[in-house]
mmCIF file of C-alpha atoms in Angstrom:
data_model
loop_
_atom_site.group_PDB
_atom_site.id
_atom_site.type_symbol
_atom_site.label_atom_id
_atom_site.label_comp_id
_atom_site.label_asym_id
_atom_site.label_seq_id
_atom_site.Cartn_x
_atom_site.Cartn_y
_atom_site.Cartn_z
ATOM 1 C CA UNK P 1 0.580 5.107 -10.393
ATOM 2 C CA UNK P 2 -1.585 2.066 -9.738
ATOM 3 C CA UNK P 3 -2.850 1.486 -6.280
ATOM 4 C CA UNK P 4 -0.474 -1.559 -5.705
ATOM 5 C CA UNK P 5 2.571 0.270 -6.620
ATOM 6 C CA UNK P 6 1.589 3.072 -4.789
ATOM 7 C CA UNK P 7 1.513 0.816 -1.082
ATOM 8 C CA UNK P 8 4.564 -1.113 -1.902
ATOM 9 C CA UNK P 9 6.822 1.892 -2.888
ATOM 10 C CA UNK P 10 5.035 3.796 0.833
ATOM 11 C CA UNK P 11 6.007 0.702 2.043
ATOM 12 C CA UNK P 12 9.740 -0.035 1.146
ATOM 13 C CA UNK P 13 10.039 4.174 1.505
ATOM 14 C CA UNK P 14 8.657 4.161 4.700
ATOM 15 C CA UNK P 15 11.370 1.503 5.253
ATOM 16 C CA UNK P 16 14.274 2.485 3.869
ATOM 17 C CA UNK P 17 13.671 5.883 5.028
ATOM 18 C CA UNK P 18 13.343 5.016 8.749
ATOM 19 C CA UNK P 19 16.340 2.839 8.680
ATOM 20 C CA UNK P 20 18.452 5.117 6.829
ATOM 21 C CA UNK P 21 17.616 8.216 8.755
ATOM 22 C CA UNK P 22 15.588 10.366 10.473
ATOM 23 C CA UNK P 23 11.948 10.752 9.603
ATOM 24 C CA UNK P 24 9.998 13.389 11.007
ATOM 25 C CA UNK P 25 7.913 12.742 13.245
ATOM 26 C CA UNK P 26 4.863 12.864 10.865
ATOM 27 C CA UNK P 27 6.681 10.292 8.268
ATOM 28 C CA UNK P 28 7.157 8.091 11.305
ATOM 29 C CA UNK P 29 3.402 8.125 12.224
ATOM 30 C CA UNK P 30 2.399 7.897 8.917
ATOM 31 C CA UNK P 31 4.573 4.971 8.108
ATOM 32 C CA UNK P 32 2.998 3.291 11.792
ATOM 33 C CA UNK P 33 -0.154 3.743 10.726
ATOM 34 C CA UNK P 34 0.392 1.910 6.778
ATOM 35 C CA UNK P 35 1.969 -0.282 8.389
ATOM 36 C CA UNK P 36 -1.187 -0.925 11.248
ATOM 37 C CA UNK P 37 -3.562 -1.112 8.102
ATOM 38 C CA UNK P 38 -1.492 -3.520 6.331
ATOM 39 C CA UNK P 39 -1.427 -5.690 9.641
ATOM 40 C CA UNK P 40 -4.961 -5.688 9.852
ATOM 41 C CA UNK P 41 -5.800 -6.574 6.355
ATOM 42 C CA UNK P 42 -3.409 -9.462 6.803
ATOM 43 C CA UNK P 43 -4.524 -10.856 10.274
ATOM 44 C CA UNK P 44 -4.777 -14.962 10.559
ATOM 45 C CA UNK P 45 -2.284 -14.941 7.245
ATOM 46 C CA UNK P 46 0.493 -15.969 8.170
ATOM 47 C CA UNK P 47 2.531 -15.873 4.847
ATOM 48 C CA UNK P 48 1.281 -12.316 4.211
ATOM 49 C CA UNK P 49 2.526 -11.246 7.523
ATOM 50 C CA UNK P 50 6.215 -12.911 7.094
ATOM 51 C CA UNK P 51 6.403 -11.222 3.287
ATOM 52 C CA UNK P 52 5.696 -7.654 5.453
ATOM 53 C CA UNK P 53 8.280 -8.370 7.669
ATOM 54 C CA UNK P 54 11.092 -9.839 5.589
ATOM 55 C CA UNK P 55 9.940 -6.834 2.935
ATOM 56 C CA UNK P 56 10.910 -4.279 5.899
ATOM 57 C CA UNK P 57 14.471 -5.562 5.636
ATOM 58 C CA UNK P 58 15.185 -6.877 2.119
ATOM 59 C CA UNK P 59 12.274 -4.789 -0.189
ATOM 60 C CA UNK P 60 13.949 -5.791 -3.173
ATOM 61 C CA UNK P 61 13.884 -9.841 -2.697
ATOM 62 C CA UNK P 62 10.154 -9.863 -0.737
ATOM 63 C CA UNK P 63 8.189 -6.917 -3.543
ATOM 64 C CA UNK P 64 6.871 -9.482 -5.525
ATOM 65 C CA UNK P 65 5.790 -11.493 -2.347
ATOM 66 C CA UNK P 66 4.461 -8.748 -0.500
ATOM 67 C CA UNK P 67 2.667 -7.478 -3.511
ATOM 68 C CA UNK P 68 1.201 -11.067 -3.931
ATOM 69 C CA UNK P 69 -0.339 -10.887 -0.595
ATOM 70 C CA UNK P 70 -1.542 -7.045 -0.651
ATOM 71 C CA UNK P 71 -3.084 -8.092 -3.695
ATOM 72 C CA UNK P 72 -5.095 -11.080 -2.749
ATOM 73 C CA UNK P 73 -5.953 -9.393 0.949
ATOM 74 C CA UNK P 74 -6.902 -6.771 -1.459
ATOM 75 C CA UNK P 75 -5.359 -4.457 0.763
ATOM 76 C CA UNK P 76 -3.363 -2.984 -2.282
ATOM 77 C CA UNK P 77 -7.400 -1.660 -3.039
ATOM 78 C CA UNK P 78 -8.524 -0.735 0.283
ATOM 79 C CA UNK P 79 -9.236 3.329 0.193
ATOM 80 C CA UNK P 80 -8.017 3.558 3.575
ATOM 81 C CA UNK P 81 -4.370 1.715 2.670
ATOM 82 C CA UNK P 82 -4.542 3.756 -0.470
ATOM 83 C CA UNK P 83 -4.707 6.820 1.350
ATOM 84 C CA UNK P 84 -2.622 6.544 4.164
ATOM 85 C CA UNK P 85 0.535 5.497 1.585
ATOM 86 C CA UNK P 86 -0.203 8.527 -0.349
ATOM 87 C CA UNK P 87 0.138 10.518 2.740
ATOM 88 C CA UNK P 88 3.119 9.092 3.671
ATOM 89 C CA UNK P 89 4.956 8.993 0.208
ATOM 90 C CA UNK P 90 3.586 12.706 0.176
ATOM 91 C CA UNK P 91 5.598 13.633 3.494
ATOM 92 C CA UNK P 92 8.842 11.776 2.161
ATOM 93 C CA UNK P 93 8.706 13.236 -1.251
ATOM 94 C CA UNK P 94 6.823 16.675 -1.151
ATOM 95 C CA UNK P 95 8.704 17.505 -4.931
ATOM 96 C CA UNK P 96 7.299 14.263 -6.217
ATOM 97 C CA UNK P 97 4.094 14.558 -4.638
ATOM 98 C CA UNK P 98 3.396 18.295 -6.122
ATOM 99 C CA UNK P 99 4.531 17.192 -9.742
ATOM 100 C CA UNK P 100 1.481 14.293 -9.119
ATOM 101 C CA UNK P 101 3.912 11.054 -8.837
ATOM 102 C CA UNK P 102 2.092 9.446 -6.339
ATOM 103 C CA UNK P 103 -1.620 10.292 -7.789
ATOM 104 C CA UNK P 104 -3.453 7.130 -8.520
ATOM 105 C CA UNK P 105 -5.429 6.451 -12.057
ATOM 106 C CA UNK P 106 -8.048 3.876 -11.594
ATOM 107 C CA UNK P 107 -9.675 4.962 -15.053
ATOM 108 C CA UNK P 108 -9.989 1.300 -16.746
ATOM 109 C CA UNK P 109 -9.346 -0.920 -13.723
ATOM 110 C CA UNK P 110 -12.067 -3.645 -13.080
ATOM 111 C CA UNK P 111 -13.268 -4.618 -9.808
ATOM 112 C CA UNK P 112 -12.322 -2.004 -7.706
ATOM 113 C CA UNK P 113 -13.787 0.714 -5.401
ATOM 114 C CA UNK P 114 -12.675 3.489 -3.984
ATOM 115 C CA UNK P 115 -14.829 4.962 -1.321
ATOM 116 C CA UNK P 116 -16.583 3.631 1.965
ATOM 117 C CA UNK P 117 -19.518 1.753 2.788
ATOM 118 C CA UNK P 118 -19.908 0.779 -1.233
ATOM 119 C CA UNK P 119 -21.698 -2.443 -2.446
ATOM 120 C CA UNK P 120 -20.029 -4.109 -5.166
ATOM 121 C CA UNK P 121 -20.991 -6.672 -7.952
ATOM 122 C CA UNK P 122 -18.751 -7.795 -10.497
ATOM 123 C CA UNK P 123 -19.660 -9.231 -13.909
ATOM 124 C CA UNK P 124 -16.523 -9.610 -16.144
ATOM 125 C CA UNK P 125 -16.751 -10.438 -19.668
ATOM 126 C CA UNK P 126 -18.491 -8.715 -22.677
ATOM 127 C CA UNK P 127 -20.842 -6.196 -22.537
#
């Protein structure tokens, strides 16, 4: 699954699930603290933060929105957003999470990093 995918299905899980019915109290916290990261990444943008929101309620109508936004926040790259919606989707789907579903290939992506404290140049085009 590709990083993007990955936050927006935590995301719209994390959702539904909540709103739907109990999460344990892990799932909750680990939804919260997506949900924090996400916040953060989109701070001072104020479309970004109304496509979170309305994508709480309606994640069918706001996915492409919010993955518009996670994308160019690049949020939907950030290790730490990465990792905290695999730990959530892991919680809420332990089967799916065993079997690999939510394990993220980043073999042939350009311009990302995965990792902290990395310096990063990009040079697209041929080699």
């Amino acid at each position: 699954m590709d990083p993007l995918t990955l936050v927006v299905t935590a995301l719209a899980t994390g959702a539904s699930s909540g709103a739907g019915q109990a999460m344990t109290t892990a799932a909750t916290d680990a939804y919260q603290a997506l949900k924090q990261l996400v916040v953060r990444k989109f701070a001072g943008k104020h479309a970004a933060q109304v496509a979170l929101t309305e994508h709480e309620t309606d994640p069918e109508v706001w996915r492409a929105p919010l993955s518009k936004q996670l994308t160019e926040t690049g949020a939907a790259t950030d290790p730490a957003v990465v990792e905290a919606a695999q730990r959530l989707l892991t919680l809420l789907d332990q089967a799916g999470a065993r079997a690999g579903k939510y394990s993220v290939d980043l073999s042939g992506a350009h311009g990302v990093q995965v990792g902290d404290h990395n310096t990063q140049i990009n040079r697209f085009g041929p080699n």
